XYZ file of C-alpha atoms in Angstrom:
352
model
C -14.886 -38.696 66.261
C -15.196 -40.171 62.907
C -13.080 -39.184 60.200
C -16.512 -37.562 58.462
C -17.881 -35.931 61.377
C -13.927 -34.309 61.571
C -14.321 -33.130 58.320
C -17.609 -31.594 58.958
C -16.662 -30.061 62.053
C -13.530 -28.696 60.090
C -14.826 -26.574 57.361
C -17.746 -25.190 59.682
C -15.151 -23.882 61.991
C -14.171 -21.948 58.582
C -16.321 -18.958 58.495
C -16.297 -18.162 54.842
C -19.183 -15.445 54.166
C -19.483 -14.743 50.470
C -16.453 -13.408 49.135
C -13.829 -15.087 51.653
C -14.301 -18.811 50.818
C -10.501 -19.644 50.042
C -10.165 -21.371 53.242
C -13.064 -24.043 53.226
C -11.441 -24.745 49.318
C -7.845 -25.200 50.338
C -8.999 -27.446 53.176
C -10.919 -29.640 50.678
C -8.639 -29.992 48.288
C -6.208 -31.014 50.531
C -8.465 -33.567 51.761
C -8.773 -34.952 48.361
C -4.790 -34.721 47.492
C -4.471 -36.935 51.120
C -6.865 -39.896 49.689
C -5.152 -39.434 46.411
C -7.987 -38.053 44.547
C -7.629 -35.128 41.956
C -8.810 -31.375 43.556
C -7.780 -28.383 42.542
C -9.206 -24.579 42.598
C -10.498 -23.161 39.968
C -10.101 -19.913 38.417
C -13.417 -18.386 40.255
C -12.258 -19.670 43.335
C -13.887 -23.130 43.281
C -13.153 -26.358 44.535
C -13.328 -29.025 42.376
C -12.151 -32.622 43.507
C -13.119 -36.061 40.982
C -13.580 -39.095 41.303
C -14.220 -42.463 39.131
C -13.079 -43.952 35.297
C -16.011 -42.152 33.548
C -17.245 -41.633 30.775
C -20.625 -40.822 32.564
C -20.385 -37.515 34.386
C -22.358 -37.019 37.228
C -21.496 -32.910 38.616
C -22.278 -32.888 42.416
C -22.534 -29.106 43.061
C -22.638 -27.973 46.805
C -21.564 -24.478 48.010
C -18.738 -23.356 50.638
C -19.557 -19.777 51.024
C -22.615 -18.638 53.875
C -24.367 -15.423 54.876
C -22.765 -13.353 57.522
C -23.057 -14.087 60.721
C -20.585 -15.910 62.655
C -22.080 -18.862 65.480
C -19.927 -20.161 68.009
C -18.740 -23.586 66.622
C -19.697 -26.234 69.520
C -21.325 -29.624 70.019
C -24.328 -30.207 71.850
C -26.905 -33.003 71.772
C -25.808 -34.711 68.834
C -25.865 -31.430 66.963
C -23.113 -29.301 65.761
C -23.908 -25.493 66.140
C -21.954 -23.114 63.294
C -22.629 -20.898 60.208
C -23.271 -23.191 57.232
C -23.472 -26.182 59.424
C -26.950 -26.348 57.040
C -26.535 -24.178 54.787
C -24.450 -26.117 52.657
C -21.698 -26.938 54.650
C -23.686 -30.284 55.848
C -24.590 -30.972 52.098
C -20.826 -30.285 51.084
C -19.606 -32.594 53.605
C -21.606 -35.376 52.967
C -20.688 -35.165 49.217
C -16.851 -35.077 49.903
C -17.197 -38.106 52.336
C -19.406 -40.063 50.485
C -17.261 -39.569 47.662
C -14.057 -40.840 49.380
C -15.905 -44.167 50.582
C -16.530 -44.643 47.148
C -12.786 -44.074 45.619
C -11.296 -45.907 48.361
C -13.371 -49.093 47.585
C -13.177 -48.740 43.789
C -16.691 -49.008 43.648
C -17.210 -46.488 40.879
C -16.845 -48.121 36.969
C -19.154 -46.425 34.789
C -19.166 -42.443 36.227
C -16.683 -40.085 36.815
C -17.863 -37.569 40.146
C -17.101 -33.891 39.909
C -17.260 -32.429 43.379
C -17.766 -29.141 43.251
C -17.541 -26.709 45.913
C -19.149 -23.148 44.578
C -18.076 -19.702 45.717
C -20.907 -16.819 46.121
C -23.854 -18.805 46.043
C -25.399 -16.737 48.696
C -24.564 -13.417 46.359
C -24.937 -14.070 42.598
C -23.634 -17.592 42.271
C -20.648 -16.459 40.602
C -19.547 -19.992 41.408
C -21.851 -21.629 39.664
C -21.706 -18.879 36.159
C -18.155 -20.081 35.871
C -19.073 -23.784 35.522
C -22.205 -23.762 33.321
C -20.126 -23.639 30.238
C -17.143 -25.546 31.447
C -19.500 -29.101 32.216
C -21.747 -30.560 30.260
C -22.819 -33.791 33.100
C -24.841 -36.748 32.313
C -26.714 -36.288 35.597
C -26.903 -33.206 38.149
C -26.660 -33.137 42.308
C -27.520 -30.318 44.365
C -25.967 -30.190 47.258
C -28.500 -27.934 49.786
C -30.324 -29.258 52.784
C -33.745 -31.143 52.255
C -33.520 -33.686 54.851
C -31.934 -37.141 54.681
C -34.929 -38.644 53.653
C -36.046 -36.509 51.131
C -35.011 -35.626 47.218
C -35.605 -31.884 46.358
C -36.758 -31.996 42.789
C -37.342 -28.167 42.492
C -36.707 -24.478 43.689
C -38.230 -21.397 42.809
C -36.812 -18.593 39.768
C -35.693 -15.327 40.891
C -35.388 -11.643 39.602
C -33.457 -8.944 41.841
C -34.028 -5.468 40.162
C -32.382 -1.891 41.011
C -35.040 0.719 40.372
C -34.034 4.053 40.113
C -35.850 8.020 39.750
C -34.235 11.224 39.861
C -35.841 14.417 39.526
C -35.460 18.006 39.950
C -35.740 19.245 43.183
C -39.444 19.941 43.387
C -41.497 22.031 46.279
C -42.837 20.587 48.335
C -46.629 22.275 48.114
C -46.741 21.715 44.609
C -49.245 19.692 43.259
C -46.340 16.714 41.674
C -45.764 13.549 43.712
C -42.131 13.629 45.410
C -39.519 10.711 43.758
C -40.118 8.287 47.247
C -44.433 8.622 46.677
C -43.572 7.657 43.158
C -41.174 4.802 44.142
C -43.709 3.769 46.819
C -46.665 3.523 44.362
C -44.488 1.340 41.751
C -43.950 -1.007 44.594
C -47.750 -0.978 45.903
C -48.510 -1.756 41.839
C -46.214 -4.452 41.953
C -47.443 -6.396 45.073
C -51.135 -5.588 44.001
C -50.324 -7.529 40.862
C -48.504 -10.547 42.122
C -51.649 -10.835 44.530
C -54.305 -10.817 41.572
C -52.130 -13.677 39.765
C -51.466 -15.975 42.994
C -55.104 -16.176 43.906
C -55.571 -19.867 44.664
C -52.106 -20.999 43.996
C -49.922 -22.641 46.410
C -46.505 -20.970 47.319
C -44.426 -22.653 44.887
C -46.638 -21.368 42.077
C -46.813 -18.013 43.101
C -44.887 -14.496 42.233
C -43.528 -13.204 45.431
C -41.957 -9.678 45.572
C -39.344 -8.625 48.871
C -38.387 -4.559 48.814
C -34.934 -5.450 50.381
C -34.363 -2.173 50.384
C -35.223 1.928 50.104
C -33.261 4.848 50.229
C -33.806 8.741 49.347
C -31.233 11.207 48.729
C -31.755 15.040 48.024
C -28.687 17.799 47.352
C -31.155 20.832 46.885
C -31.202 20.697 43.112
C -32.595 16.961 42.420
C -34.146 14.189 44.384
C -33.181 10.775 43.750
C -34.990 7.103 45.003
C -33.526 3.813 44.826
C -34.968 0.555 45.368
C -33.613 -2.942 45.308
C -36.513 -5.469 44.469
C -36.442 -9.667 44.678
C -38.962 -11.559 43.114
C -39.333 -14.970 43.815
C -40.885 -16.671 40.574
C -42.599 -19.922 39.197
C -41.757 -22.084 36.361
C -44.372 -20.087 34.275
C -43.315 -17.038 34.528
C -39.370 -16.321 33.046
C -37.072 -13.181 34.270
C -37.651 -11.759 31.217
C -41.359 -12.019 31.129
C -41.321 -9.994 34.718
C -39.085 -7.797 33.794
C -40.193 -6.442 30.384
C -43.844 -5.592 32.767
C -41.631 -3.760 35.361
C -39.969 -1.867 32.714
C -43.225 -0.768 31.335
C -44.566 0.139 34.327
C -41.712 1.941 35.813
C -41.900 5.276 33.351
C -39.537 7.250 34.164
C -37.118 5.219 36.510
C -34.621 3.248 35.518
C -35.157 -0.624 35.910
C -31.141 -2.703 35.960
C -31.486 -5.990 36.330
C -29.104 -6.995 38.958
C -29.303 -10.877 37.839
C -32.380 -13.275 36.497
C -32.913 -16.724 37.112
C -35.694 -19.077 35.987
C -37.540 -21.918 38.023
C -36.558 -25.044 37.255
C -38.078 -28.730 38.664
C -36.387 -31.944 38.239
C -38.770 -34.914 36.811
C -39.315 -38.247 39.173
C -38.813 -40.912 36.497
C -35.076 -40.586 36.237
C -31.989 -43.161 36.446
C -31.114 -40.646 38.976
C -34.237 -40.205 41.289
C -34.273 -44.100 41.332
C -30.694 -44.321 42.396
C -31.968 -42.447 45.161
C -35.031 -44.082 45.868
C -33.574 -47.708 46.214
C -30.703 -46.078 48.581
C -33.244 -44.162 50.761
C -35.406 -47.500 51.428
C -32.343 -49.803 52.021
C -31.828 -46.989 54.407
C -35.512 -47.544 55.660
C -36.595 -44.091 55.175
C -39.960 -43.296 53.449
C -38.744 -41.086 50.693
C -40.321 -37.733 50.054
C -40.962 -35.549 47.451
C -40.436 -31.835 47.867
C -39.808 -28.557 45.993
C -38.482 -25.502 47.325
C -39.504 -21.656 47.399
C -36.201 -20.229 47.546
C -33.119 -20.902 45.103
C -29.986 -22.981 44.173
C -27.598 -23.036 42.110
C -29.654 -25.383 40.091
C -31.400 -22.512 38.858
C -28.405 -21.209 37.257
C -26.942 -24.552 35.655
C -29.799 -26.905 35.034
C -31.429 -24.678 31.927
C -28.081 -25.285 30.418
C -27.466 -28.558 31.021
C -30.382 -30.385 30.253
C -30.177 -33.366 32.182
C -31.550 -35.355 35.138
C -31.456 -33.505 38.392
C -32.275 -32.997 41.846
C -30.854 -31.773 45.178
C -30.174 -33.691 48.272
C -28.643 -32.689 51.757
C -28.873 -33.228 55.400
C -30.209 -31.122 57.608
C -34.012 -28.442 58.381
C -33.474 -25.818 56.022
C -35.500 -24.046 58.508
C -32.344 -23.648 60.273
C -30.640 -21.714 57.373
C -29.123 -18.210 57.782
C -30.656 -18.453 61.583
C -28.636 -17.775 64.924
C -29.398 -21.183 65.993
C -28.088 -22.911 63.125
C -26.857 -26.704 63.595
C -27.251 -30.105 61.772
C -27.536 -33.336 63.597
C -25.115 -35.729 63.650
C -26.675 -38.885 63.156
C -28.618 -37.247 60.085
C -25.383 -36.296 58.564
C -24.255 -39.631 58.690
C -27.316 -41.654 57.131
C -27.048 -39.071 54.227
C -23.511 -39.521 53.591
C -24.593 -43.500 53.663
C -27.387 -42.565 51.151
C -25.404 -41.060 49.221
C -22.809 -43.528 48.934
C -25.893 -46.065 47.859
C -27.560 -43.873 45.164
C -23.981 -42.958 43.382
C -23.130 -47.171 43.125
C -26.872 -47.889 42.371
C -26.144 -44.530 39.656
C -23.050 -46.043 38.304
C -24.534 -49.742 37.761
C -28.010 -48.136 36.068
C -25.640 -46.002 33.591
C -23.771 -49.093 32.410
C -26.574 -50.675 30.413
């Protein structure tokens, strides 16, 4: 086994849900220390390893944590089976090892890599709201899966709401709506709505609403309804634009914003994107274009950063947060080769 695949096959056997990710970061950072790289944790739990004399930063921002959900940890076929082996675990991998190739050839002159392995990005990307004012990078890389022959340029904005009515306790036979009918009806506006705008729009352009959840709770004396709403969203159409509607259509209940999150999209004519375009050719792939209906961290540190961007990983995201989740092998080791490519083609663009 290669000393990449190892290190793969390492942190997956980690299961770090949200919230227990201190394993996967200690076991990076010691990988770093061992090829005499800096790494260290930071003070949200992150690990952050670097690489490269600067002064151009480039951030490459994977995630350690997964959803819940442990998967027996096991080869088969040329694909590893385990909990994050896709979702990011893959990605984070092949930004570790791709980075160590580079280091231990001195390749890098111009750029300095950040490595950055975020806590909670499958709960609020807490990870990723301690960084955005602690970097200010030259050029941004997502780590999530997209296939090794494909740049991600985009993912969808999000909204996740907590909507909330309590009333007196009302009688039944009387002639007012009960809090659930009026809960219910707020959510039946709400869907009717995001169907009238996405009429003729693909997905990425469209408003999608999940009701994650629903529950009802009486005592005798008041009734009380809670919902918890996510709302997928495009690039034209903010957090706060949604939310200031919900609020006014919500009367009575109480609308808390549990966290908001715009759409962002990368553009194609970047230093970056054409670092990645030479590497995926010399790799022979036929690079492709794609944008994504869920979200990233990107969505949290790109409106701050302002600069270049786009996401790249191994692995069917397809796969993610299912029981049969694996990556293959060989596809994990072309990325971490087109990686490698795109960060020297990167650090010679950057120098004129």
């Amino acid at each position: 086994m290669t000393q990449e695949r190892a290190l793969l096959r390492s942190i997956v056997q980690c299961y770090t849900p949200t919230g227990e990710e201190q394993p996967v970061a200690a076991h990076l950072v010691d990988h770093f220390h061992r090829a005499g790289l800096e790494a260290s944790i930071d003070g949200a739990g992150n690990f952050v390893g670097c690489a490269g004399p600067g002064p151009v930063e480039v951030v490459l921002l994977g995630h350690i944590d997964t959803v819940p959900g442990e998967i027996r940890v096991r080869e088969e076929n040329g694909k590893l089976y385990g909990r994050g082996a896709v979702d990011a675990k893959g990605p984070m991998a092949t930004f570790a090892s791709a980075t160590l190739r580079l280091a231990a050839t001195g390749a890098l002159a111009n750029t300095r890599l950040i490595v950055i392995g975020a806590v909670a990005e499958e709960g609020g990307s807490q990870g990723a709201r301690h960084i955005v004012d602690r970097y200010r990078p030259r050029h941004l890389i997502i780590g999530e899966p997209g296939g090794w022959d494909s740049i991600v340029l985009g993912y969808k904005g999000s909204l996740r709401i907590e909507y909330r009515l309590e009333r007196s306790t009302r009688h039944s036979a009387g002639p007012d709506e009960s809090v659930p009918e009026v809960a219910v009806a707020f959510w039946h506006r709400l869907s009717a709505w995001c169907d009238d705008v996405n009429a003729g729009k693909r997905v990425f352009d469209q408003i999608s609403p999940a009701l994650r959840m629903i529950n009802t709770h009486g005592n005798g004396f008041s009734d009380t309804v809670a919902m918890d709403i996510h709302v997928r969203l495009p690039l034209e159409y903010g957090p706060e634009i949604l939310r200031e509607k919900l609020e006014a259509w919500a009367g009575e209940a109480d609308i808390a914003v549990v966290f908001g999150d715009p759409a962002v999209k990368g553009g194609k004519n970047t230093p970056l994107v054409r670092a990645f375009l030479g590497a995926l050719r010399d790799q022979g792939a036929q690079p492709r274009f794609k944008v994504k209906t869920g979200t990233s961290d990107m969505n949290v540190v790109a409106p701050a950063w302002c600069c270049p961007m786009l996401a790249y990983g191994p692995g069917d995201s397809a796969l993610d947060h299912t029981p049969e989740e694996h990556i293959k092998l060989d596809e994990y080791d072309r990325a971490i080769g087109v990686l490698e490519t795109a960060l020297r083609n990167l650090d010679k663009a950057v120098a004129g």
